[in-house]
Short mmCIF file of C-alpha atoms and ligand atoms in Angstrom, two decimals:
data_model
loop_
_atom_site.label_atom_id
_atom_site.label_comp_id
_atom_site.label_asym_id
_atom_site.label_seq_id
_atom_site.Cartn_x
_atom_site.Cartn_y
_atom_site.Cartn_z
CA MET A 1 91.01 135.76 35.75
CA THR A 2 92.13 138.58 37.88
CA ASP A 3 95.42 138.73 39.75
CA ASN A 4 93.79 137.16 42.83
CA ARG A 5 92.47 134.48 42.54
CA ILE A 6 93.82 131.54 44.01
CA LEU A 7 94.17 128.11 41.92
CA ILE A 8 92.96 125.06 44.17
CA PHE A 9 94.85 122.19 43.06
CA ASP A 10 94.35 118.88 44.05
CA THR A 11 96.31 115.89 44.37
CA THR A 12 94.04 113.99 46.16
CA LEU A 13 94.64 111.29 43.48
CA ARG A 14 98.30 111.66 42.91
CA ASP A 15 99.12 112.47 46.51
CA GLY A 16 97.07 111.58 48.77
CA GLU A 17 96.73 108.03 48.09
CA GLN A 18 100.20 107.78 48.35
CA SER A 19 99.48 107.67 51.81
CA PRO A 20 99.59 104.21 53.63
CA GLY A 21 96.34 102.29 53.16
CA ALA A 22 94.70 105.13 51.16
CA SER A 23 94.90 103.82 47.82
CA MET A 24 91.73 103.05 46.24
CA ASN A 25 89.93 101.35 43.55
CA LEU A 26 88.90 103.14 38.76
CA VAL A 27 85.36 103.62 40.72
CA GLU A 28 86.81 104.96 44.38
CA LYS A 29 89.33 107.70 41.93
CA LEU A 30 86.40 108.53 39.36
CA GLU A 31 84.27 108.36 42.19
CA VAL A 32 86.38 110.91 43.91
CA ALA A 33 87.62 113.16 40.67
CA HIS A 34 84.14 113.52 39.87
CA ALA A 35 83.41 114.79 43.94
CA LEU A 36 86.58 117.29 43.18
CA LYS A 37 85.12 119.24 40.30
CA GLU A 38 82.24 119.92 41.85
CA LEU A 39 83.02 121.03 44.72
CA GLY A 40 84.85 123.69 42.18
CA VAL A 41 88.52 122.68 41.81
CA ASP A 42 90.82 123.95 39.26
CA ILE A 43 93.22 120.90 38.27
CA ILE A 44 93.07 117.55 39.27
CA GLU A 45 96.07 115.65 39.20
CA ALA A 46 94.79 112.12 38.20
CA GLY A 47 97.87 110.42 39.45
CA PHE A 48 100.98 109.03 38.57
CA PRO A 49 100.34 106.20 34.95
CA ILE A 50 103.48 105.04 34.40
CA ALA A 51 103.33 103.60 38.02
CA SER A 52 100.74 100.48 37.34
CA PRO A 53 98.58 99.94 34.50
CA GLY A 54 95.18 101.08 37.52
CA ASP A 55 97.23 104.56 38.12
CA PHE A 56 97.43 104.90 33.75
CA GLU A 57 93.35 103.85 33.86
CA ALA A 58 92.28 105.46 36.20
CA VAL A 59 94.54 108.77 34.43
CA GLN A 60 92.36 107.90 31.74
CA ALA A 61 89.16 107.66 32.48
CA ILE A 62 89.36 110.93 34.93
CA ALA A 63 90.47 112.70 31.70
CA ARG A 64 87.53 110.57 29.77
CA GLN A 65 84.78 111.32 32.16
CA VAL A 66 85.10 114.14 34.32
CA GLN A 67 84.21 118.11 32.04
CA GLY A 68 85.89 120.99 33.95
CA PRO A 69 88.70 120.50 35.58
CA ILE A 70 92.30 120.22 33.67
CA ILE A 71 93.61 116.84 33.94
CA CYS A 72 96.50 116.12 35.27
CA GLY A 73 99.07 113.28 34.76
CA LEU A 74 102.58 113.21 36.57
CA ALA A 75 106.04 111.49 34.68
CA ARG A 76 109.67 111.93 35.72
CA CYS A 77 111.79 113.75 33.48
CA ASN A 78 112.05 111.39 30.41
CA GLU A 79 110.98 109.87 27.66
CA GLN A 80 108.64 106.52 29.11
CA ASP A 81 107.31 108.48 31.31
CA ILE A 82 106.02 111.44 29.37
CA SER A 83 105.03 109.88 26.36
CA ARG A 84 102.52 107.62 29.75
CA ALA A 85 101.33 110.44 30.90
CA TRP A 86 101.00 112.03 28.02
CA GLU A 87 98.61 109.31 26.76
CA ALA A 88 96.50 108.56 30.17
CA VAL A 89 95.79 112.81 30.02
CA ARG A 90 95.13 114.01 26.00
CA ASP A 91 91.72 112.22 25.13
CA ALA A 92 91.27 115.26 28.66
CA ALA A 93 89.41 118.14 27.45
CA ARG A 94 91.98 120.33 29.17
CA PRO A 95 94.76 118.10 29.97
CA ARG A 96 98.16 118.65 31.40
CA ILE A 97 101.51 117.40 31.90
CA HIS A 98 103.24 117.57 35.77
CA VAL A 99 107.09 116.35 35.27
CA PHE A 100 109.18 116.70 37.90
CA LEU A 101 112.97 115.89 39.04
CA ALA A 102 115.24 116.81 42.26
CA THR A 103 116.86 119.47 42.62
CA SER A 104 117.91 119.96 45.68
CA ALA A 105 121.94 119.15 46.67
CA ILE A 106 121.42 115.69 48.95
CA HIS A 107 119.38 114.36 45.50
CA ARG A 108 121.48 115.60 43.03
CA GLU A 109 124.35 112.99 45.59
CA PHE A 110 122.61 110.73 46.25
CA LYS A 111 119.08 109.82 44.87
CA LEU A 112 120.38 110.88 40.91
CA GLN A 113 123.96 110.85 40.99
CA MET A 114 123.91 113.95 38.66
CA THR A 115 126.27 117.01 38.30
CA PRO A 116 124.34 120.62 38.39
CA GLU A 117 124.89 120.19 35.11
CA GLU A 118 123.04 117.72 34.09
CA ILE A 119 119.73 118.19 36.08
CA VAL A 120 119.30 121.05 34.16
CA GLN A 121 119.55 120.30 31.41
CA ARG A 122 117.46 116.78 32.13
CA ALA A 123 114.86 119.79 33.19
CA VAL A 124 115.14 121.23 30.49
CA GLU A 125 114.43 118.18 28.42
CA GLY A 126 111.84 116.99 30.15
CA VAL A 127 109.96 120.07 30.01
CA LYS A 128 110.55 120.27 25.94
CA ARG A 129 109.50 116.94 25.39
CA ALA A 130 106.11 117.12 27.57
CA LYS A 131 105.75 120.19 25.63
CA ASP A 132 105.66 118.47 22.17
CA CYS A 133 102.56 116.73 22.59
CA CYS A 134 100.49 119.28 25.42
CA ASP A 135 100.85 123.74 25.80
CA ASP A 136 99.63 123.03 28.85
CA VAL A 137 102.98 121.92 31.54
CA GLU A 138 104.13 122.19 34.56
CA PHE A 139 107.58 122.03 36.10
CA SER A 140 107.94 120.81 39.65
CA PRO A 141 112.06 121.19 41.21
CA GLU A 142 112.21 118.75 43.98
CA ASP A 143 112.83 119.18 47.42
CA ALA A 144 112.40 122.81 46.16
CA ALA A 145 113.01 123.99 49.25
CA ARG A 146 115.91 122.74 50.65
CA THR A 147 118.18 123.74 46.92
CA GLU A 148 120.22 126.77 47.11
CA LEU A 149 118.67 129.58 45.76
CA ASP A 150 120.66 129.79 42.86
CA PHE A 151 121.36 126.51 41.25
CA LEU A 152 116.80 126.26 42.14
CA ALA A 153 116.53 130.01 40.58
CA GLU A 154 118.55 128.79 37.06
CA VAL A 155 116.54 125.98 36.92
CA VAL A 156 113.25 127.75 37.08
CA GLU A 157 114.49 130.30 34.71
CA ARG A 158 115.00 127.96 32.05
CA VAL A 159 112.08 125.37 32.02
CA ILE A 160 110.66 128.56 31.65
CA GLU A 161 112.46 129.28 28.72
CA ALA A 162 111.62 125.55 27.50
CA GLY A 163 107.29 126.31 27.68
CA ALA A 164 106.49 125.09 31.10
CA THR A 165 103.25 127.91 31.53
CA THR A 166 104.18 127.05 36.06
CA VAL A 167 106.44 126.07 38.38
CA ASN A 168 105.45 124.33 41.03
CA ILE A 169 108.29 124.71 44.39
CA PRO A 170 107.03 121.69 46.30
CA ASP A 171 108.61 121.57 50.53
CA THR A 172 108.76 117.61 49.53
CA VAL A 173 110.27 116.25 53.10
CA GLY A 174 107.99 118.83 55.38
CA TYR A 175 110.70 121.45 55.97
CA ALA A 176 110.19 124.40 55.21
CA VAL A 177 109.13 127.20 57.87
CA PRO A 178 106.38 129.90 56.53
CA SER A 179 108.92 133.17 56.50
CA HIS A 180 111.78 130.58 54.93
CA TYR A 181 109.63 129.64 52.02
CA ALA A 182 107.80 132.77 51.53
CA ALA A 183 111.66 134.51 50.95
CA VAL A 184 112.50 131.32 48.37
CA ILE A 185 109.51 132.87 47.12
CA ARG A 186 109.81 136.67 46.75
CA TYR A 187 114.36 134.89 45.71
CA LEU A 188 112.18 133.49 42.84
CA LYS A 189 110.26 136.20 42.05
CA GLN A 190 113.24 138.80 41.83
CA HIS A 191 115.14 137.30 40.24
CA VAL A 192 114.49 134.74 37.87
CA ARG A 193 113.81 135.94 34.36
CA ASN A 194 110.48 135.44 32.89
CA ILE A 195 108.53 134.45 35.68
CA ASP A 196 106.05 136.70 36.12
CA ARG A 197 104.55 134.30 32.25
CA VAL A 198 103.58 131.32 34.56
CA VAL A 199 101.81 130.02 37.52
CA MET A 200 103.94 130.32 40.33
CA SER A 201 102.90 126.72 42.52
CA VAL A 202 103.42 125.93 45.80
CA HIS A 203 103.33 122.11 47.46
CA CYS A 204 103.89 121.84 50.69
CA HIS A 205 104.20 118.48 52.76
CA ASP A 206 102.86 118.20 56.65
CA ASP A 207 106.24 117.01 58.73
CA LEU A 208 106.21 119.64 61.10
CA GLY A 209 102.18 120.60 60.90
CA LEU A 210 103.66 123.44 58.65
CA ALA A 211 102.22 122.97 55.48
CA VAL A 212 98.75 124.92 55.54
CA ALA A 213 101.29 127.84 57.19
CA ASN A 214 103.47 127.59 54.25
CA SER A 215 101.36 127.30 51.23
CA LEU A 216 99.45 130.69 52.50
CA ALA A 217 103.20 132.49 53.12
CA ALA A 218 103.29 131.66 50.04
CA VAL A 219 101.10 133.34 48.54
CA MET A 220 101.41 135.88 50.24
CA GLU A 221 104.32 136.34 47.94
CA GLY A 222 102.95 135.83 44.75
CA ALA A 223 102.55 132.15 44.24
CA ARG A 224 98.35 131.61 42.54
CA GLN A 225 98.18 127.89 42.83
CA VAL A 226 98.37 126.26 45.70
CA GLU A 227 98.28 122.12 45.98
CA CYS A 228 96.62 121.05 48.35
CA THR A 229 94.61 117.23 49.26
CA ILE A 230 91.26 116.56 51.08
CA ASN A 231 92.04 116.35 54.60
CA GLY A 232 95.35 116.84 54.13
CA ILE A 233 96.01 112.73 52.84
CA GLY A 234 99.15 112.48 51.50
CA GLU A 235 103.34 110.65 51.31
CA ARG A 236 104.02 110.99 55.59
CA ALA A 237 102.17 113.28 57.69
CA GLY A 238 100.15 114.51 54.72
CA ASN A 239 99.81 117.20 52.27
CA CYS A 240 98.29 120.86 52.56
CA ALA A 241 94.37 120.14 54.01
CA LEU A 242 92.72 121.87 50.70
CA GLU A 243 89.58 122.85 52.92
CA GLU A 244 92.29 124.61 55.89
CA VAL A 245 93.97 126.75 53.08
CA VAL A 246 90.38 127.51 51.44
CA MET A 247 88.93 128.44 54.24
CA ALA A 248 91.73 130.71 55.65
CA LEU A 249 91.59 132.63 52.36
CA ARG A 250 87.86 132.57 52.67
CA THR A 251 87.72 134.27 56.68
CA ARG A 252 90.36 136.36 56.08
CA ALA A 253 90.02 137.34 53.55
CA ASP A 254 90.26 141.19 54.81
CA PHE A 255 93.71 139.73 55.19
CA PHE A 256 94.86 138.01 52.12
CA GLY A 257 92.68 139.86 49.73
CA LEU A 258 91.88 136.56 47.23
CA THR A 259 88.99 134.42 46.23
CA THR A 260 89.24 130.74 44.97
CA ALA A 261 87.02 129.25 42.60
CA ILE A 262 85.59 126.50 45.76
CA ASN A 263 82.10 125.47 46.51
CA THR A 264 82.59 125.64 50.33
CA LYS A 265 79.55 124.69 51.43
CA LEU A 266 80.54 121.08 50.03
CA LEU A 267 83.84 120.93 51.65
CA TYR A 268 82.27 118.63 54.78
CA PRO A 269 80.81 116.47 52.57
CA THR A 270 84.15 115.98 50.10
CA SER A 271 85.88 115.28 53.13
CA ARG A 272 83.59 111.87 54.66
CA ARG A 273 83.10 110.89 51.22
CA VAL A 274 86.57 110.88 50.85
CA ALA A 275 87.57 109.06 53.98
CA HIS A 276 85.35 107.36 54.21
CA ILE A 277 86.65 105.52 50.51
CA THR A 278 90.63 105.92 51.78
CA GLY A 279 89.63 104.60 54.89
CA LEU A 280 91.52 107.16 56.63
CA GLN A 281 88.91 108.57 59.46
CA VAL A 282 89.61 112.31 60.52
CA GLN A 283 90.61 113.41 63.55
CA ARG A 284 87.69 114.08 66.00
CA ASN A 285 89.36 118.02 66.30
CA LYS A 286 90.35 118.68 62.96
CA ALA A 287 89.92 122.12 61.62
CA ILE A 288 87.00 123.26 59.14
CA VAL A 289 85.88 119.19 58.54
CA GLY A 290 86.11 116.90 62.30
CA GLN A 291 83.23 116.61 63.57
CA ASN A 292 84.45 118.89 67.08
CA ALA A 293 85.01 121.85 64.25
CA PHE A 294 82.27 123.41 65.53
CA ALA A 295 81.11 121.89 69.09
CA HIS A 296 81.65 124.48 71.68
CA GLU A 297 81.91 122.07 74.66
CA ALA A 298 82.51 125.02 77.64
CA GLY A 299 79.81 126.99 78.88
CA ILE A 300 81.10 130.18 79.30
CA HIS A 301 81.93 130.25 75.66
CA GLN A 302 78.07 128.56 74.79
CA HIS A 303 76.42 130.91 76.62
CA GLY A 304 78.72 133.76 74.14
CA ILE A 305 77.69 132.09 71.52
CA LEU A 306 74.08 132.18 72.32
CA LYS A 307 74.62 135.55 72.91
CA HIS A 308 75.76 136.62 69.77
CA ARG A 309 77.31 133.81 67.30
CA GLU A 310 80.71 136.16 66.48
CA THR A 311 82.14 136.00 69.70
CA TYR A 312 83.48 131.99 69.50
CA GLU A 313 82.42 131.53 65.86
CA ILE A 314 84.86 132.73 63.21
CA MET A 315 82.67 130.15 60.12
CA ARG A 316 79.54 129.26 60.15
CA PRO A 317 79.27 125.83 60.45
CA GLU A 318 76.59 125.92 57.03
CA ASP A 319 79.43 126.98 55.22
CA VAL A 320 81.30 124.30 55.36
CA GLY A 321 78.32 122.32 54.51
CA MET A 322 78.23 121.16 57.72
CA ASN A 323 74.45 120.98 59.09
CA LYS A 324 74.25 122.90 62.61
CA THR A 325 71.74 120.07 63.76
CA ASP A 326 72.16 116.97 63.32
CA LEU A 327 69.46 115.56 64.58
CA VAL A 328 67.42 114.16 61.55
CA LEU A 329 65.13 111.16 60.93
CA GLY A 330 63.27 108.81 62.64
CA LYS A 331 61.13 105.85 62.95
CA HIS A 332 58.21 107.74 61.27
CA SER A 333 59.97 109.46 58.82
CA GLY A 334 59.56 108.60 55.00
CA LYS A 335 61.40 108.48 52.21
CA HIS A 336 60.33 112.01 50.60
CA ALA A 337 62.31 113.12 53.84
CA LEU A 338 65.46 110.61 53.50
CA ARG A 339 66.08 111.02 49.73
CA GLU A 340 66.22 115.47 50.53
CA ARG A 341 68.75 114.14 53.58
CA VAL A 342 70.84 112.67 50.97
CA GLN A 343 70.43 115.36 49.29
CA HIS A 344 71.72 117.26 51.07
CA LEU A 345 74.72 115.49 53.01
CA GLY A 346 75.66 115.52 48.79
CA TYR A 347 75.09 112.48 46.96
CA HIS A 348 73.44 111.78 44.42
CA LEU A 349 71.65 108.19 44.06
CA SER A 350 69.21 106.31 41.30
CA ASP A 351 65.67 105.64 42.82
CA GLU A 352 67.45 101.68 43.36
CA GLN A 353 69.83 102.98 45.28
CA LEU A 354 67.87 105.11 47.43
CA GLN A 355 64.66 101.79 47.63
CA ARG A 356 67.35 100.14 49.36
CA VAL A 357 69.11 102.62 51.57
CA PHE A 358 65.51 103.27 52.31
CA GLU A 359 65.18 100.16 53.63
CA ASN A 360 68.11 99.64 55.82
CA PHE A 361 67.50 103.13 56.78
CA LYS A 362 63.85 101.19 58.72
CA SER A 363 65.72 98.66 59.90
CA LEU A 364 67.83 100.65 61.28
CA ALA A 365 64.88 103.12 62.82
CA ASP A 366 63.64 100.12 64.39
CA ARG A 367 66.71 98.59 66.26
CA LYS A 368 68.21 102.70 67.21
CA LYS A 369 66.29 105.64 68.49
CA VAL A 370 68.32 108.26 67.32
CA ILE A 371 69.45 109.10 63.47
CA TYR A 372 72.04 111.15 63.09
CA ASP A 373 73.65 112.38 59.82
CA ALA A 374 76.58 110.03 60.04
CA ASP A 375 73.89 107.13 59.99
CA ILE A 376 71.82 108.28 56.87
CA GLU A 377 76.85 109.04 55.23
CA ALA A 378 77.07 105.11 56.50
CA LEU A 379 74.20 103.60 54.88
CA VAL A 380 74.97 105.12 52.04
CA GLU A 381 78.77 104.74 51.64
CA ALA A 382 77.91 101.01 52.44
CA GLU A 383 75.25 100.84 49.30
CA ILE A 384 77.56 103.13 46.74
CA HIS A 385 80.51 100.78 47.71
CA SER A 386 78.66 97.41 48.01
CA GLY A 387 79.06 95.46 44.48
CA PRO A 388 77.70 92.65 44.01
CA ARG A 389 77.94 89.52 45.56
CA LEU A 390 78.82 85.51 45.72
CA TRP A 391 77.05 84.92 49.72
CA THR A 392 75.06 87.50 51.76
CA LEU A 393 75.30 86.86 55.50
CA HIS A 394 72.18 85.35 56.93
CA ALA A 395 72.43 84.33 60.90
CA PHE A 396 75.78 83.83 62.87
CA THR A 397 75.68 83.32 66.33
CA CYS A 398 78.56 83.73 68.53
CA ASN A 399 80.12 82.81 72.25
CA ALA A 400 82.35 84.84 74.47
CA GLY A 401 83.43 85.05 77.37
CA SER A 402 85.95 84.11 80.07
CA GLY A 403 86.61 80.03 80.59
CA THR A 404 84.94 79.59 77.90
CA LEU A 405 86.70 78.84 74.09
CA PRO A 406 85.72 81.25 72.14
CA SER A 407 83.26 79.89 68.97
CA ALA A 408 80.76 80.67 65.96
CA ALA A 409 77.90 79.83 64.32
CA VAL A 410 77.23 81.20 60.45
CA VAL A 411 75.58 80.69 57.73
CA LEU A 412 75.33 82.19 54.15
CA TRP A 413 73.78 82.48 51.74
CA HIS A 414 75.17 81.93 47.78
CA ARG A 415 73.78 83.18 45.17
CA GLU A 416 72.62 80.04 43.67
CA GLY A 417 70.22 80.02 45.98
CA LYS A 418 71.91 77.69 48.64
CA ILE A 419 72.21 77.92 52.02
CA VAL A 420 75.66 77.05 54.10
CA LYS A 421 76.51 76.14 58.11
CA ASP A 422 79.68 75.27 59.89
CA ALA A 423 81.48 76.65 62.55
CA ALA A 424 84.30 77.46 64.07
CA LEU A 425 86.31 78.54 66.77
CA GLY A 426 88.77 81.25 67.15
CA ASP A 427 91.05 83.31 69.98
CA GLY A 428 87.95 85.82 70.01
CA PRO A 429 84.49 86.19 68.34
CA VAL A 430 84.77 87.49 66.36
CA ASP A 431 87.68 86.25 64.83
CA ALA A 432 85.41 82.88 65.09
CA VAL A 433 83.07 84.31 63.01
CA PHE A 434 86.17 84.94 60.10
CA LYS A 435 86.96 80.86 60.94
CA ALA A 436 83.64 79.83 59.70
CA ILE A 437 83.80 82.39 56.64
CA GLU A 438 86.48 80.37 55.62
CA ARG A 439 84.91 77.20 56.13
CA ILE A 440 82.35 77.62 54.13
CA THR A 441 83.62 79.94 51.21
CA GLY A 442 87.15 78.58 50.90
CA ILE A 443 88.94 81.32 50.86
CA ASP A 444 91.25 81.93 52.88
CA VAL A 445 92.92 85.76 53.57
CA THR A 446 95.51 86.94 56.24
CA LEU A 447 94.16 89.80 58.60
CA LYS A 448 96.49 92.19 58.33
CA ASP A 449 94.07 95.42 59.99
CA PHE A 450 90.78 94.96 61.16
CA ARG A 451 89.12 98.10 63.37
CA ILE A 452 86.39 98.87 64.29
CA ARG A 453 84.55 103.10 65.61
CA SER A 454 82.02 104.94 66.06
CA VAL A 455 79.51 106.20 63.67
CA THR A 456 77.71 108.51 65.70
CA VAL A 457 77.74 109.13 70.25
CA GLY A 458 75.12 106.85 72.02
CA GLU A 459 74.76 103.34 73.66
CA ASP A 460 72.82 102.64 70.74
CA ALA A 461 75.39 103.82 68.26
CA GLN A 462 76.76 101.89 64.52
CA GLY A 463 79.57 100.90 65.30
CA GLU A 464 81.38 100.24 61.53
CA ALA A 465 84.24 97.84 61.01
CA GLN A 466 86.82 98.14 58.48
CA VAL A 467 88.87 94.66 57.61
CA GLU A 468 91.91 94.87 55.46
CA ALA A 469 93.11 91.68 54.38
CA ASP A 470 95.86 90.02 52.73
CA TYR A 471 95.39 87.37 49.49
CA ARG A 472 98.03 85.53 47.29
CA GLY A 473 99.85 88.90 47.51
CA LYS A 474 96.99 91.49 46.89
CA THR A 475 95.06 93.68 49.64
CA LEU A 476 91.92 94.05 50.06
CA THR A 477 90.05 96.35 52.43
CA ALA A 478 86.64 96.54 53.10
CA ARG A 479 84.06 98.78 54.99
CA ALA A 480 80.50 97.90 56.83
CA VAL A 481 77.93 98.88 59.42
CA SER A 482 75.64 97.92 62.07
CA THR A 483 74.09 98.86 65.44
CA ASP A 484 75.94 94.66 66.08
CA ILE A 485 79.21 94.90 65.65
CA ILE A 486 80.16 92.01 65.14
CA GLU A 487 77.99 91.84 62.28
CA ALA A 488 79.54 94.56 61.69
CA ALA A 489 82.69 93.02 61.43
CA ALA A 490 80.88 89.48 59.72
CA MET A 491 80.28 91.85 57.01
CA ALA A 492 82.67 94.34 56.49
CA PHE A 493 84.68 90.20 56.08
CA LEU A 494 82.45 88.62 53.63
CA GLN A 495 82.61 91.62 50.83
CA VAL A 496 86.53 91.29 50.83
CA ILE A 497 85.96 87.22 50.97
CA ASN A 498 83.17 87.95 47.79
CA ARG A 499 85.85 90.29 46.06
CA ILE A 500 88.20 87.55 46.13
CA ALA A 501 84.74 84.57 44.98
CA LEU A 502 83.81 86.78 41.76
CA LYS A 503 87.17 87.22 40.81
CA GLN A 504 87.68 83.30 40.78
CA GLU A 505 83.89 82.88 39.07
CA GLU A 506 85.64 85.41 36.36
CA THR A 507 87.54 82.48 35.21
CA ALA A 508 84.80 79.71 35.81
CA PRO A 509 81.55 80.87 34.53
CA ARG A 510 78.80 79.86 36.60
CA ILE A 511 75.54 78.75 34.64
CA HIS A 512 72.39 80.02 35.97
CA PRO A 513 72.95 82.90 38.73
CA THR A 514 69.85 83.98 40.93
CA ASP A 515 69.38 87.83 41.75
CA ALA A 516 67.75 88.45 44.77
CA PRO A 517 68.62 87.04 48.43
CA PRO A 518 66.20 86.12 50.83
CA LYS A 519 64.03 88.91 53.00
CA ALA A 520 64.95 87.44 56.03
CA GLU A 521 68.60 88.43 55.54
CA SER A 522 68.09 92.23 55.41
CA VAL A 523 70.07 92.03 58.98
CA GLY A 524 71.87 94.87 58.97
CA SER A 525 72.65 97.96 57.22
CA GLY A 526 76.03 97.48 55.23
CA ARG A 527 75.84 95.92 52.11
O1 KIV B 1 105.86 116.45 47.06
C1 KIV B 1 106.59 116.17 46.09
O2 KIV B 1 107.98 116.50 45.72
C2 KIV B 1 106.36 116.20 45.32
C3 KIV B 1 106.20 116.41 44.00
C4 KIV B 1 106.62 115.04 42.56
C5 KIV B 1 105.07 117.37 43.36
O3 KIV B 1 105.08 115.59 44.98
ZN1 ZN B 2 103.87 115.78 47.64
#
C-alpha cells in the first residue's frame, strides 16, 4: 500500500451505535456491515463484545459473514475483555483486536485511580495479551488529546514495543482544535521510537464541531488511518463523519495528495440506509449527504450553475450517489423501471421483495402525483424492516376536533384468520388509535417517543412515523410510512406490538397459523 493511502476505519457499529437512540439489532447490524463493505471501508469496528451478549453475537456474525474488510472488536486492557473480543472476531478472515486504556491525568486520577507507571504496565500487558491471540492489534490511549505529551509518548512507545500494529490517538471528549491536534501527532512522530513501524490513527469526537477538521489536520502530519462513522453519529455530538472526511480528501486531492478506497457513489445510499436503520435523521443542510447539500436556491447561484456548473459547485451530486433529478416514477411506471431505480439507490431486493414493493408503489402512485427517490427508499426500507406479523391493520377511523373527545375505531386482522374490532378514547386521534390497538391485542406498552416527519415535499408527501416504546424494561422502536400520518403512526405502533406478540408466541406456539392477509389490508406502504 502506498504512503498516500488513508485507511478508513468505520466505527458506526461501535461508537456510532452508542448514540442515544441508535441501537440496532443483529439483522440491522449485519445490514450496515454489508453496506460498509460495499462502500469500501478498510476496517469495520463491529462492536464491543464484552458489553452484552447481543454485542458479542453481532460482532461474531459480522466476522463470519462479511468478507473483505478487517473486522475489529473493542476491549479494555483486561483478560476477560480481550478473550471475549478474540472469541468474537477470530473467525474473520482478517481479525483485529482494539484495546484501550485512558491516559490523561483526569482519567487516571478520577476514573481509574492508577499511577502513570500502573497505566503503562496495564497498557503493555493488554497489548501483549491481545497479541497472543491476534497479529493485528490496535491500541488507543483514551483521552489522548488531553494527556501530557511526554507521558503519551512513553505509553505509545511501550505499546509499540509490546506489539501494537496500529496506534490510535483519540480526542475522546472533542476538546482538540486542528493546530493543537496536529501538534500532538507531530510530537509523537518526532519523539516515539519505531513510530514509523505502526499505522498512526486518529479518532475525533465532534463536541466543538471540529472532528473532521482535526482528523484532516492529523493526516497532514502523517496519520494514515481515520476513525469515523456514517453521518457522524456517535457519543454526544458524534464522531468524525466518514462522508465528509472522504469527500474533503477527494475534492481537495490537489492539497492533500491522499486517497481512500471508498466508492464515493455509495456515500448517499449508505447514509440513507444508516439513517433509516438508526432512526437518526440527517439534517437537511448536512455537508455531502444532506438534502440541501446540492440545492441552489439563490437566483444568482442558479444562473451561475446553469452557465458553468463549477461556478458554485465543488462536487457533483452524482459523485456521492445523489441524483440530480429526483423526480422519478409515476402511476404508469412498470416493475422494470422500479427495479432499476431501486438498484440505483443501492438496494438489492429478492424478486418477492421487489414484488411487494411494487404493489405498495402502485397503491402509493394512486394517492400521490409525484413519486420521489425518498418515497421509493421509504417503501424499500419498510419492506426490508417489515419482519413477520401476527396482527395487520385492516381499517381504522378516528374522530377529533375542538369540543369533542378524540376517539378511534380500529379493525385488525390476526394471522390465524380472525378479524377483531375495538374502539377507544385518547388524548388525541393518534393516542386513541394506539389505545384501541392495545385493547385488541391485549398488549400495553409505555410510549417513550413519537415523531412524524415528511419524507418528501408537497401536500401529498408521505409521512414517516417513528415510535419508541417500552415494554417490561425493553425499548422497541419502529417506523412506517404512508400519505396518511395517522395510518403511518398506527402501522409503526403495530410493528412494536407485533414484535412483542411474536416473542410471546415463541414461548406458547400456535398450532395452525395461516399466511397471507386478506387483500383489503394493503392500504399502506409500510408493510
Ligand atoms: O473516544 C474514544 O476514546 C474511544 C476509544 C475507545 C477509542 O471511542
Ligand atoms: Zn470514541
